[in-house]
Amino acid sequence: MAPTLGIDVAGPAETAWEVLVDLRWWPHWGPTVRDARLDDGATRLAAGATGRVQTPARVWLPFEVTTWREDERVRSWAWRVAGVPATTHTVTTLGPERCRVEMSAPWWAVGYLGVLGVALLRIRRLAEE
């Protein structure tokens, strides 16, 4: 099982989801993201999307969305960065103005959980504003 961190958000699931799938938000919550672009020029992720993500060291890495789920209560997406399985991002609706955001890392990247913790705190702040 992948190591997972989560945080409850006092805001609608739709808002938290938009923070996760709109690339314009990524530099605001992702400690390891300086910029991101989709190959098709869009700003919002979709199933199978491909693009590039820029690290704080200004290195551009290719990415691909590998899983996508949107149902009535749970939405999630996962990706590969530079061909390597990376994080999974999940938003679960808990009520009209409540949700839970979770991020999972591959088991071999357990050291990345600290970065995910910072990201979750930032996502909560952005979704509750």
Short mmCIF file of C-alpha atoms in Angstrom, two decimals, residues 3-9 20 28-32 87-89 100-105 109-126:
data_model
loop_
_atom_site.label_atom_id
_atom_site.label_comp_id
_atom_site.label_asym_id
_atom_site.label_seq_id
_atom_site.Cartn_x
_atom_site.Cartn_y
_atom_site.Cartn_z
CA PRO A 3 2.06 5.82 1.99
CA THR A 4 -0.73 8.41 2.13
CA LEU A 5 -1.28 11.73 3.90
CA GLY A 6 -4.58 13.57 4.07
CA ILE A 7 -6.12 16.76 5.37
CA ASP A 8 -9.71 17.88 5.92
CA VAL A 9 -10.76 21.06 4.13
CA LEU A 20 -5.37 20.13 -7.94
CA HIS A 28 1.19 27.92 -5.28
CA TRP A 29 0.87 24.58 -3.49
CA GLY A 30 3.59 22.30 -4.89
CA PRO A 31 6.94 22.80 -3.13
CA THR A 32 8.71 20.97 -5.99
CA THR A 87 1.97 10.93 -6.60
CA THR A 88 -1.76 10.20 -6.52
CA HIS A 89 -4.11 13.09 -5.65
CA ARG A 100 -10.74 15.52 2.38
CA VAL A 101 -7.67 15.86 0.20
CA GLU A 102 -5.17 13.02 0.16
CA MET A 103 -1.86 12.45 -1.56
CA SER A 104 -0.05 9.16 -1.91
CA ALA A 105 3.53 8.48 -2.88
CA ALA A 109 9.38 7.46 -2.05
CA VAL A 110 8.31 7.51 1.60
CA GLY A 111 10.83 10.33 2.16
CA TYR A 112 8.65 12.52 -0.05
CA LEU A 113 5.84 12.54 2.53
CA GLY A 114 7.23 15.72 4.12
CA VAL A 115 6.83 17.53 0.79
CA LEU A 116 3.28 16.17 0.47
CA GLY A 117 2.47 17.43 3.97
CA VAL A 118 3.51 20.96 3.02
CA ALA A 119 1.49 20.71 -0.21
CA LEU A 120 -1.63 19.58 1.65
CA LEU A 121 -1.44 22.52 4.06
CA ARG A 122 -1.13 24.91 1.12
CA ILE A 123 -4.02 23.26 -0.74
CA ARG A 124 -6.22 23.59 2.32
CA ARG A 125 -5.36 27.28 2.62
CA LEU A 126 -6.10 27.91 -1.07
#
